[in-house]
């Protein structure tokens, strides 16, 4: 089992090493330095027969063989780079799709929150309307009590406890209304 694991690890290291070599080779071949080196090698190759160091046929045979082998290896290295880049692109595409799904979920959450805020706003408006109605009712009650207090002919001793008690209740209701209005304003300001 350990030997199989070691073999797998060795194979993985070799594959990674070959991929690095392919990346370096394709980067170098596409560089200005590669253009200069190849140009110099071709000039030297064609100078060798002119200087009578090697025959022209032998030079062409060697040059053709070298260029053919280079083309084969370049094709392999380029294909390895393309395969690696394709794999990277697929992984990036999967990541982009996941991000798009996350964005869609966030957008749905935002829409739900917006609906909740609108519902809360409607509830606050309804509460405010209710508070205004209660305040109007309290004001009407106050006016009625004031009218009754003026119109009654009962003695001062019998009149005082009830209107005073009613006035206290009205005052308490008014204070409650003021507190409710303040809470409604707080809710409105917290919402914006």
Coordinates of N, CA, C and O in Angstrom, one line a residue:
X1 N 0.8 -1.2 0.0 CA 0.0 0.0 0.0 C 0.9 1.3 0.0 O 0.6 2.2 -0.7
X2 N 1.9 1.3 0.9 CA 2.8 2.4 1.0 C 3.6 2.6 -0.4 O 3.8 3.7 -0.8
X3 N 3.9 1.4 -1.0 CA 4.7 1.5 -2.3 C 3.8 2.1 -3.3 O 4.3 2.9 -4.1
X4 N 2.5 1.8 -3.3 CA 1.6 2.3 -4.3 C 1.4 3.8 -4.1 O 1.4 4.6 -5.0
X5 N 1.4 4.2 -2.8 CA 1.2 5.7 -2.5 C 2.5 6.4 -2.9 O 2.4 7.5 -3.4
X6 N 3.7 5.8 -2.7 CA 4.9 6.5 -3.1 C 5.0 6.6 -4.6 O 5.5 7.6 -5.1
X7 N 4.6 5.6 -5.3 CA 4.5 5.6 -6.8 C 3.6 6.7 -7.2 O 4.0 7.5 -8.2
X8 N 2.5 6.8 -6.6 CA 1.5 7.9 -7.0 C 2.1 9.3 -6.7 O 2.0 10.2 -7.5
X9 N 2.8 9.4 -5.6 CA 3.4 10.7 -5.2 C 4.5 11.1 -6.2 O 4.6 12.2 -6.7
X10 N 5.3 10.1 -6.6 CA 6.4 10.3 -7.5 C 5.8 10.7 -8.9 O 6.3 11.6 -9.6
X11 N 4.8 10.0 -9.3 CA 4.1 10.3 -10.6 C 3.6 11.7 -10.6 O 3.7 12.4 -11.6
X12 N 3.0 12.1 -9.5 CA 2.4 13.4 -9.3 C 3.5 14.5 -9.4 O 3.4 15.5 -10.1
X13 N 4.7 14.2 -8.8 CA 5.8 15.2 -8.8 C 6.3 15.3 -10.2 O 6.7 16.4 -10.7
X14 N 6.5 14.1 -10.9 CA 7.0 14.2 -12.3 C 6.0 14.9 -13.2 O 6.5 15.7 -14.1
X15 N 4.7 14.7 -13.0 CA 3.7 15.5 -13.8 C 3.8 17.0 -13.6 O 3.8 17.8 -14.5
X16 N 4.0 17.4 -12.3 CA 4.1 18.8 -12.0 C 5.4 19.4 -12.6 O 5.4 20.5 -13.1
X17 N 6.5 18.6 -12.5 CA 7.7 19.0 -13.1 C 7.6 19.3 -14.6 O 8.1 20.3 -15.1
X18 N 7.0 18.3 -15.3 CA 6.8 18.4 -16.7 C 5.9 19.6 -17.1 O 6.2 20.3 -18.0
X19 N 4.9 19.9 -16.2 CA 4.0 21.0 -16.5 C 4.8 22.3 -16.3 O 4.6 23.3 -17.1
X20 N 5.7 22.4 -15.3 CA 6.5 23.6 -15.2 C 7.5 23.8 -16.3 O 7.6 24.9 -16.9
X21 N 8.0 22.7 -16.8 CA 8.9 22.7 -18.0 C 8.2 23.2 -19.2 O 8.6 24.1 -20.0
X22 N 6.9 22.7 -19.4 CA 6.1 23.1 -20.5 C 5.8 24.6 -20.4 O 5.8 25.3 -21.4
X23 N 5.4 25.1 -19.2 CA 5.1 26.5 -19.1 C 6.3 27.4 -19.4 O 6.2 28.4 -20.1
X24 N 7.5 27.0 -18.9 CA 8.7 27.7 -19.1 C 9.1 27.7 -20.6 O 9.4 28.7 -21.2
X25 N 9.0 26.5 -21.2 CA 9.3 26.4 -22.6 C 8.4 27.3 -23.5 O 8.9 28.0 -24.4
X26 N 7.1 27.2 -23.3 CA 6.2 28.0 -24.1 C 6.4 29.5 -23.9 O 6.3 30.3 -24.8
X27 N 6.7 29.9 -22.6 CA 6.9 31.3 -22.3 C 8.2 31.7 -23.0 O 8.3 32.8 -23.6
X28 N 9.3 30.9 -23.0 CA 10.5 31.3 -23.6 C 10.4 31.3 -25.1 O 11.0 32.2 -25.8
X29 N 9.7 30.3 -25.7 CA 9.6 30.3 -27.2 C 8.9 31.5 -27.7 O 9.2 32.1 -28.7
X30 N 7.9 32.1 -26.9 CA 7.2 33.2 -27.3 C 7.9 34.5 -27.0 O 7.3 35.6 -27.0
X31 N 9.2 34.5 -26.6 CA 9.9 35.7 -26.2 C 10.8 36.2 -27.3 O 11.1 35.6 -28.2
X32 N 11.3 37.5 -27.1 CA 12.2 38.1 -28.0 C 13.6 37.3 -27.9 O 14.2 37.2 -28.9
X33 N 14.0 36.9 -26.7 CA 15.2 36.1 -26.6 C 15.2 34.9 -27.5 O 16.2 34.6 -28.1
X34 N 14.1 34.2 -27.5 CA 14.0 33.0 -28.4 C 14.2 33.4 -29.9 O 14.8 32.7 -30.6
X35 N 13.6 34.5 -30.3 CA 13.7 34.9 -31.6 C 15.2 35.2 -32.0 O 15.7 34.8 -33.0
X36 N 15.9 35.9 -31.1 CA 17.3 36.2 -31.3 C 18.1 34.9 -31.3 O 19.0 34.7 -32.2
X37 N 17.9 34.0 -30.4 CA 18.7 32.8 -30.4 C 18.5 31.9 -31.6 O 19.4 31.4 -32.2
X38 N 17.2 31.8 -32.0 CA 16.9 31.0 -33.2 C 17.6 31.7 -34.5 O 18.1 31.0 -35.4
X39 N 17.5 33.0 -34.6 CA 18.1 33.7 -35.7 C 19.6 33.5 -35.7 O 20.1 33.2 -36.8
X40 N 20.2 33.6 -34.6 CA 21.7 33.3 -34.5 C 22.0 31.9 -34.9 O 23.0 31.7 -35.7
X41 N 21.2 30.9 -34.4 CA 21.5 29.5 -34.8 C 21.4 29.3 -36.3 O 22.2 28.6 -36.9
X42 N 20.4 29.9 -36.9 CA 20.2 29.7 -38.3 C 21.3 30.4 -39.1 O 21.8 29.8 -40.1
X43 N 21.7 31.5 -38.7 CA 22.9 32.2 -39.3 C 24.1 31.4 -39.2 O 24.8 31.1 -40.2
X44 N 24.4 30.8 -38.0 CA 25.6 30.0 -37.8 C 25.5 28.7 -38.7 O 26.4 28.3 -39.3
X45 N 24.2 28.1 -38.7 CA 24.1 26.9 -39.5 C 24.3 27.2 -41.0 O 25.0 26.3 -41.7
X46 N 23.9 28.3 -41.5 CA 24.2 28.6 -42.9 C 25.6 29.1 -43.2 O 26.1 29.0 -44.3
X47 N 26.3 29.6 -42.1 CA 27.7 30.0 -42.3 C 28.6 28.8 -42.3 O 29.7 28.8 -43.0
X48 N 28.2 27.7 -41.6 CA 29.1 26.5 -41.6 C 29.5 26.0 -43.0 O 30.6 25.7 -43.2
X49 N 28.5 25.8 -43.9 CA 28.9 25.3 -45.2 C 29.7 26.4 -46.0 O 30.6 26.0 -46.8
X50 N 29.4 27.7 -45.8 CA 30.1 28.7 -46.5 C 31.6 28.7 -46.0 O 32.5 29.1 -46.8
X51 N 31.8 28.4 -44.8 CA 33.2 28.4 -44.2 C 33.8 27.0 -44.5 O 34.9 26.8 -44.0
X52 N 33.2 26.1 -45.1 CA 33.6 24.8 -45.5 C 33.9 24.0 -44.2 O 34.8 23.1 -44.2
X53 N 33.1 24.2 -43.2 CA 33.3 23.4 -42.0 C 32.5 22.1 -42.1 O 32.9 21.0 -41.7
X54 N 31.3 22.3 -42.7 CA 30.4 21.1 -42.9 C 29.8 21.3 -44.3 O 29.6 22.4 -44.8
X55 N 29.4 20.1 -44.8 CA 28.8 20.2 -46.2 C 27.4 20.7 -46.0 O 26.7 20.6 -45.0
X56 N 26.9 21.3 -47.1 CA 25.6 21.9 -47.1 C 24.5 20.9 -46.9 O 23.6 21.1 -46.1
X57 N 24.6 19.7 -47.5 CA 23.6 18.7 -47.3 C 23.6 18.2 -45.8 O 22.5 18.0 -45.3
X58 N 24.7 18.0 -45.2 CA 24.8 17.5 -43.9 C 24.2 18.6 -42.9 O 23.4 18.3 -42.0
X59 N 24.5 19.9 -43.2 CA 24.0 21.0 -42.4 C 22.4 21.0 -42.5 O 21.7 21.1 -41.5
X60 N 21.9 20.9 -43.7 CA 20.5 20.9 -43.9 C 19.8 19.7 -43.2 O 18.7 19.8 -42.6
X61 N 20.5 18.5 -43.3 CA 19.9 17.3 -42.6 C 19.9 17.5 -41.1 O 18.8 17.3 -40.5
X62 N 20.9 18.0 -40.5 CA 21.0 18.2 -39.1 C 20.0 19.3 -38.7 O 19.2 19.2 -37.7
X63 N 20.0 20.4 -39.4 CA 19.1 21.6 -39.1 C 17.6 21.1 -39.2 O 16.8 21.5 -38.4
X64 N 17.3 20.4 -40.3 CA 15.9 19.9 -40.5 C 15.5 19.0 -39.3 O 14.4 19.1 -38.8
X65 N 16.4 18.1 -38.9 CA 16.1 17.2 -37.8 C 15.9 18.0 -36.5 O 14.9 17.7 -35.8
X66 N 16.8 18.9 -36.2 CA 16.7 19.7 -35.0 C 15.4 20.5 -35.0 O 14.6 20.6 -34.0
X67 N 15.1 21.2 -36.1 CA 13.9 22.0 -36.2 C 12.6 21.1 -36.1 O 11.6 21.5 -35.5
X68 N 12.6 19.9 -36.7 CA 11.5 19.0 -36.6 C 11.3 18.6 -35.2 O 10.1 18.5 -34.7
X69 N 12.4 18.2 -34.5 CA 12.3 17.7 -33.1 C 11.8 18.9 -32.2 O 10.9 18.7 -31.3
X70 N 12.3 20.1 -32.5 CA 11.8 21.2 -31.7 C 10.3 21.5 -31.9 O 9.6 21.8 -31.0
X71 N 9.9 21.4 -33.2 CA 8.5 21.6 -33.5 C 7.6 20.6 -32.8 O 6.5 20.9 -32.2
X72 N 8.1 19.3 -32.7 CA 7.3 18.3 -32.0 C 7.2 18.6 -30.6 O 6.1 18.5 -30.0
X73 N 8.3 18.9 -29.9 CA 8.3 19.2 -28.5 C 7.5 20.5 -28.2 O 6.7 20.5 -27.2
X74 N 7.6 21.4 -29.1 CA 6.8 22.7 -28.9 C 5.3 22.4 -29.0 O 4.5 22.9 -28.2
X75 N 4.9 21.6 -29.9 CA 3.5 21.2 -30.0 C 3.0 20.5 -28.8 O 1.9 20.8 -28.3
X76 N 3.9 19.6 -28.3 CA 3.5 18.9 -27.0 C 3.4 19.9 -25.8 O 2.4 19.9 -25.1
X77 N 4.4 20.7 -25.7 CA 4.4 21.7 -24.6 C 3.2 22.7 -24.7 O 2.6 23.0 -23.7
X78 N 3.0 23.1 -25.9 CA 1.8 24.1 -26.1 C 0.5 23.4 -25.8 O -0.3 23.9 -25.1
X79 N 0.4 22.1 -26.2 CA -0.9 21.4 -25.9 C -1.0 21.2 -24.4 O -2.1 21.3 -23.8
X80 N 0.1 20.9 -23.7 CA 0.1 20.7 -22.2 C -0.4 22.0 -21.6 O -1.2 22.0 -20.7
X81 N 0.1 23.2 -22.1 CA -0.2 24.5 -21.5 C -1.7 24.7 -21.8 O -2.4 25.3 -20.9
X82 N -2.2 24.4 -23.0 CA -3.6 24.6 -23.3 C -4.5 23.8 -22.4 O -5.5 24.2 -21.9
X83 N -4.1 22.5 -22.2 CA -4.9 21.6 -21.3 C -4.9 22.2 -19.9 O -6.0 22.2 -19.3
X84 N -3.8 22.6 -19.4 CA -3.7 23.2 -18.1 C -4.6 24.5 -18.0 O -5.4 24.6 -17.1
X85 N -4.5 25.3 -19.0 CA -5.3 26.6 -19.0 C -6.8 26.3 -19.1 O -7.6 26.9 -18.5
X86 N -7.1 25.2 -19.9 CA -8.5 24.8 -20.0 C -9.1 24.4 -18.7 O -10.2 24.7 -18.3
X87 N -8.2 23.6 -18.0 CA -8.7 23.1 -16.7 C -8.8 24.3 -15.7 O -9.8 24.4 -15.0
X88 N -7.9 25.3 -15.7 CA -8.0 26.4 -14.9 C -9.2 27.3 -15.3 O -9.9 27.8 -14.4
X89 N -9.5 27.4 -16.5 CA -10.7 28.1 -17.0 C -12.0 27.5 -16.5 O -12.9 28.1 -16.1
X90 N -12.0 26.1 -16.6 CA -13.2 25.4 -16.1 C -13.4 25.7 -14.6 O -14.5 25.9 -14.1
X91 N -12.3 25.6 -13.8 CA -12.4 25.9 -12.4 C -12.9 27.3 -12.1 O -13.7 27.5 -11.3
X92 N -12.3 28.2 -12.9 CA -12.8 29.6 -12.7 C -14.2 29.8 -13.1 O -15.0 30.5 -12.4
X93 N -14.7 29.1 -14.1 CA -16.0 29.2 -14.6 C -17.0 28.6 -13.5 O -18.0 29.2 -13.2
X94 N -16.6 27.5 -12.8 CA -17.3 27.0 -11.7 C -17.4 27.9 -10.6 O -18.5 28.1 -10.0
X95 N -16.3 28.6 -10.3 CA -16.3 29.6 -9.2 C -17.2 30.8 -9.6 O -18.0 31.3 -8.7
X96 N -17.2 31.2 -10.8 CA -18.1 32.3 -11.2 C -19.5 31.9 -11.1 O -20.4 32.7 -10.7
X97 N -19.9 30.7 -11.5 CA -21.2 30.2 -11.4 C -21.7 30.1 -9.9 O -22.8 30.5 -9.6
X98 N -20.8 29.7 -9.0 CA -21.1 29.7 -7.6 C -21.3 31.1 -7.1 O -22.3 31.4 -6.3
X99 N -20.5 32.1 -7.5 CA -20.7 33.5 -7.1 C -22.0 34.0 -7.6 O -22.7 34.7 -6.9
X100 N -22.3 33.7 -8.9 CA -23.6 34.1 -9.4 C -24.8 33.6 -8.6 O -25.8 34.3 -8.3
X101 N -24.7 32.3 -8.2 CA -25.8 31.7 -7.4 C -25.8 32.5 -6.0 O -27.0 32.8 -5.6
X102 N -24.7 32.8 -5.5 CA -24.7 33.5 -4.2 C -25.3 34.9 -4.4 O -26.0 35.4 -3.5
X103 N -25.0 35.5 -5.5 CA -25.5 36.9 -5.7 C -27.0 36.8 -5.9 O -27.8 37.7 -5.4
X104 N -27.5 35.8 -6.6 CA -29.0 35.6 -6.7 C -29.6 35.4 -5.4 O -30.7 36.0 -5.1
X105 N -29.0 34.6 -4.5 CA -29.6 34.4 -3.2 C -29.6 35.7 -2.4 O -30.6 36.0 -1.7
X106 N -28.5 36.4 -2.4 CA -28.4 37.7 -1.7 C -29.5 38.7 -2.3 O -30.2 39.4 -1.5
X107 N -29.7 38.7 -3.6 CA -30.7 39.6 -4.2 C -32.1 39.2 -3.7 O -32.9 40.0 -3.4
X108 N -32.3 37.9 -3.6 CA -33.6 37.4 -3.1 C -33.8 37.9 -1.6 O -34.9 38.3 -1.2
X109 N -32.7 37.7 -0.8 CA -32.8 38.1 0.6 C -33.1 39.6 0.7 O -33.9 40.1 1.5
X110 N -32.4 40.4 -0.2 CA -32.6 41.9 -0.1 C -34.1 42.2 -0.5 O -34.7 43.1 0.1
X111 N -34.6 41.5 -1.5 CA -36.0 41.8 -1.9 C -37.0 41.4 -0.8 O -37.9 42.1 -0.5
X112 N -36.7 40.3 -0.1 CA -37.5 39.9 1.1 C -37.4 41.0 2.2 O -38.4 41.4 2.8
X113 N -36.2 41.5 2.4 CA -36.0 42.5 3.5 C -36.8 43.8 3.1 O -37.4 44.5 3.9
X114 N -36.7 44.1 1.8 CA -37.4 45.3 1.3 C -38.9 45.1 1.5 O -39.6 46.1 1.9
X115 N -39.5 44.0 1.2 CA -40.9 43.7 1.5 C -41.2 43.8 3.0 O -42.2 44.4 3.3
X116 N -40.3 43.3 3.8 CA -40.5 43.4 5.3 C -40.5 44.9 5.7 O -41.4 45.3 6.5
X117 N -39.6 45.7 5.2 CA -39.5 47.1 5.5 C -40.8 47.8 5.1 O -41.4 48.6 5.8
X118 N -41.3 47.5 3.9 CA -42.6 48.1 3.4 C -43.7 47.7 4.3 O -44.6 48.5 4.6
X119 N -43.8 46.4 4.8 CA -44.8 46.0 5.7 C -44.7 46.8 7.0 O -45.7 47.2 7.6
X120 N -43.5 46.9 7.5 CA -43.3 47.6 8.8 C -43.7 49.1 8.6 O -44.4 49.7 9.5
X121 N -43.4 49.7 7.5 CA -43.8 51.1 7.2 C -45.3 51.2 7.2 O -45.9 52.1 7.8
X122 N -46.0 50.2 6.6 CA -47.5 50.2 6.5 C -48.0 50.1 8.0 O -49.0 50.8 8.3
X123 N -47.4 49.2 8.8 CA -47.9 49.0 10.2 C -47.7 50.3 10.9 O -48.5 50.7 11.7
X124 N -46.5 51.0 10.7 CA -46.3 52.2 11.5 C -47.3 53.3 11.1 O -47.8 54.0 11.9
X125 N -47.6 53.4 9.8 CA -48.6 54.3 9.3 C -49.9 54.1 9.9 O -50.7 55.0 10.4
X126 N -50.3 52.8 10.0 CA -51.6 52.4 10.6 C -51.6 52.8 12.1 O -52.6 53.3 12.6
X127 N -50.5 52.5 12.8 CA -50.4 52.9 14.2 C -50.5 54.4 14.4 O -51.2 54.8 15.3
X128 N -49.9 55.1 13.5 CA -49.9 56.6 13.6 C -51.4 57.0 13.4 O -51.9 57.9 14.1
X129 N -52.1 56.4 12.4 CA -53.5 56.8 12.2 C -54.3 56.5 13.4 O -55.2 57.3 13.8
X130 N -54.1 55.3 14.0 CA -54.8 54.9 15.2 C -54.5 55.9 16.4 O -55.4 56.3 17.1
X131 N -53.3 56.3 16.5 CA -52.9 57.3 17.6 C -53.6 58.6 17.3 O -54.1 59.2 18.2
X132 N -53.6 59.1 16.1 CA -54.3 60.3 15.8 C -55.8 60.2 16.1 O -56.4 61.2 16.6
X133 N -56.4 59.1 15.7 CA -57.8 58.9 16.0 C -58.1 58.9 17.5 O -59.0 59.6 18.0
X134 N -57.2 58.3 18.3 CA -57.3 58.3 19.8 C -57.2 59.7 20.3 O -57.9 60.1 21.2
X135 N -56.2 60.4 19.7 CA -56.0 61.8 20.2 C -57.3 62.6 19.9 O -57.7 63.4 20.8
X136 N -57.8 62.4 18.7 CA -59.1 63.2 18.4 C -60.2 62.8 19.4 O -60.9 63.7 19.9
X137 N -60.3 61.5 19.7 CA -61.3 61.1 20.7 C -61.1 61.7 22.0 O -62.0 62.1 22.7
X138 N -59.8 61.7 22.4 CA -59.5 62.3 23.7 C -59.8 63.8 23.8 O -60.4 64.3 24.7
X139 N -59.5 64.5 22.7 CA -59.8 65.9 22.6 C -61.4 66.1 22.7 O -61.8 67.0 23.3
X140 N -62.1 65.3 22.0 CA -63.6 65.4 22.0 C -64.1 65.1 23.4 O -65.0 65.8 23.9
X141 N -63.5 64.1 24.1 CA -63.9 63.8 25.5 C -63.6 65.0 26.4 O -64.4 65.4 27.3
X142 N -62.4 65.6 26.2 CA -62.0 66.8 27.0 C -63.0 67.9 26.8 O -63.4 68.6 27.7
X143 N -63.4 68.1 25.5 CA -64.3 69.2 25.2 C -65.7 68.9 25.9 O -66.3 69.8 26.4
X144 N -66.1 67.7 25.8 CA -67.4 67.3 26.4 C -67.3 67.5 27.9 O -68.3 68.0 28.5
X145 N -66.2 67.1 28.5 CA -66.1 67.3 30.0 C -66.1 68.7 30.3 O -66.7 69.2 31.3
X146 N -65.4 69.5 29.5 CA -65.3 71.0 29.8 C -66.7 71.6 29.7 O -67.1 72.4 30.5
X147 N -67.5 71.1 28.6 CA -68.9 71.6 28.4 C -69.7 71.2 29.6 O -70.6 72.0 30.1
X148 N -69.6 69.9 30.1 CA -70.4 69.5 31.2 C -70.1 70.2 32.5 O -70.9 70.6 33.3
X149 N -68.8 70.5 32.6 CA -68.3 71.2 33.8 C -68.9 72.6 33.9 O -69.3 73.1 34.9
X150 N -69.0 73.3 32.8 CA -69.6 74.6 32.7 C -71.1 74.6 32.8 O -71.7 75.5 33.4
X151 N -71.7 73.6 32.2 CA -73.2 73.6 32.2 C -73.9 73.0 33.4 O -75.1 73.1 33.6
X152 N -73.2 72.3 34.2 CA -73.8 71.6 35.4 C -74.1 72.7 36.5 O -73.4 73.6 36.7
X153 N -75.2 72.5 37.2 CA -75.6 73.4 38.2 C -75.4 72.8 39.6 O -75.9 73.3 40.6
X154 N -74.8 71.6 39.6 CA -74.6 71.0 40.9 C -73.7 71.8 41.8 O -72.9 72.5 41.2
X155 N -73.6 71.5 43.0 CA -72.8 72.2 43.9 C -71.3 71.9 43.6 O -71.0 70.9 43.1
X156 N -70.4 72.8 44.0 CA -69.0 72.7 43.7 C -68.5 71.4 44.5 O -67.5 70.8 44.0
X157 N -69.0 71.1 45.6 CA -68.5 69.9 46.3 C -68.7 68.6 45.6 O -67.9 67.7 45.6
X158 N -69.9 68.5 44.9 CA -70.2 67.3 44.2 C -69.6 67.3 42.8 O -69.4 66.2 42.3
X159 N -69.3 68.4 42.2 CA -68.8 68.4 40.9 C -67.3 68.1 40.8 O -66.8 67.5 39.9
X160 N -66.6 68.6 41.8 CA -65.1 68.5 41.7 C -64.5 67.1 41.6 O -63.7 66.9 40.7
X161 N -65.0 66.1 42.4 CA -64.3 64.8 42.3 C -64.4 64.2 40.9 O -63.4 63.7 40.4
X162 N -65.6 64.2 40.2 CA -65.7 63.5 39.0 C -64.9 64.2 37.9 O -64.1 63.6 37.2
X163 N -65.1 65.5 37.6 CA -64.3 66.2 36.6 C -62.8 66.1 36.8 O -62.0 65.9 35.9
X164 N -62.4 66.3 38.1 CA -61.0 66.2 38.4 C -60.5 64.8 38.0 O -59.4 64.7 37.4
X165 N -61.2 63.8 38.4 CA -60.8 62.4 38.1 C -60.8 62.2 36.6 O -59.9 61.6 36.1
X166 N -61.8 62.7 35.9 CA -61.9 62.5 34.5 C -60.8 63.3 33.8 O -60.2 62.8 32.8
X167 N -60.5 64.5 34.3 CA -59.4 65.3 33.8 C -58.0 64.5 33.9 O -57.2 64.5 33.1
X168 N -57.9 63.9 35.1 CA -56.6 63.1 35.3 C -56.5 62.0 34.3 O -55.5 61.7 33.8
X169 N -57.6 61.3 34.1 CA -57.6 60.2 33.1 C -57.3 60.8 31.7 O -56.5 60.2 31.0
X170 N -57.9 61.9 31.4 CA -57.7 62.5 30.0 C -56.2 62.9 29.9 O -55.5 62.6 28.9
X171 N -55.7 63.5 31.0 CA -54.3 63.9 31.0 C -53.4 62.6 30.8 O -52.4 62.6 30.1
X172 N -53.7 61.6 31.5 CA -52.9 60.3 31.4 C -53.0 59.8 30.0 O -52.0 59.3 29.4
X173 N -54.2 59.8 29.4 CA -54.4 59.3 28.0 C -53.6 60.2 27.0 O -52.9 59.7 26.1
X174 N -53.6 61.5 27.3 CA -52.8 62.4 26.4 C -51.3 62.1 26.5 O -50.6 62.1 25.5
X175 N -50.9 61.9 27.7 CA -49.4 61.6 27.9 C -49.1 60.3 27.2 O -48.1 60.1 26.6
X176 N -50.0 59.3 27.3 CA -49.8 58.0 26.6 C -49.8 58.2 25.1 O -49.0 57.6 24.4
X177 N -50.6 59.1 24.6 CA -50.6 59.4 23.1 C -49.3 60.0 22.7 O -48.7 59.7 21.7
X178 N -48.8 60.9 23.6 CA -47.6 61.6 23.2 C -46.4 60.6 23.2 O -45.6 60.6 22.3
X179 N -46.4 59.7 24.2 CA -45.4 58.6 24.2 C -45.5 57.7 22.9 O -44.5 57.3 22.3
X180 N -46.8 57.4 22.5 CA -47.0 56.6 21.3 C -46.5 57.3 20.1 O -45.8 56.7 19.2
X181 N -46.8 58.6 20.0 CA -46.3 59.4 18.9 C -44.8 59.4 18.8 O -44.1 59.3 17.8
X182 N -44.1 59.5 20.0 CA -42.7 59.5 20.0 C -42.1 58.2 19.6 O -41.2 58.1 18.9
X183 N -42.8 57.1 20.0 CA -42.3 55.8 19.6 C -42.5 55.6 18.1 O -41.7 55.0 17.4
X184 N -43.6 56.1 17.5 CA -43.8 56.0 16.1 C -42.7 56.8 15.4 O -42.2 56.3 14.4
X185 N -42.4 58.0 15.9 CA -41.3 58.8 15.3 C -40.0 58.0 15.3 O -39.2 58.0 14.4
X186 N -39.7 57.3 16.5 CA -38.5 56.6 16.6 C -38.5 55.4 15.6 O -37.5 55.1 15.0
X187 N -39.6 54.8 15.4 CA -39.7 53.7 14.5 C -39.5 54.2 13.0 O -38.8 53.6 12.2
X188 N -40.0 55.4 12.7 CA -39.8 55.9 11.4 C -38.4 56.3 11.2 O -37.8 56.0 10.2
X189 N -37.8 56.9 12.2 CA -36.4 57.3 12.0 C -35.4 56.1 12.0 O -34.4 56.1 11.3
X190 N -35.7 55.1 12.7 CA -34.9 53.9 12.7 C -35.1 53.1 11.4 O -34.2 52.5 10.9
X191 N -36.1 53.3 10.7 CA -36.4 52.7 9.4 C -35.6 53.3 8.3 O -35.1 52.7 7.4
X192 N -35.4 54.6 8.4 CA -34.7 55.3 7.3 C -33.2 55.3 7.4 O -32.5 54.7 8.0

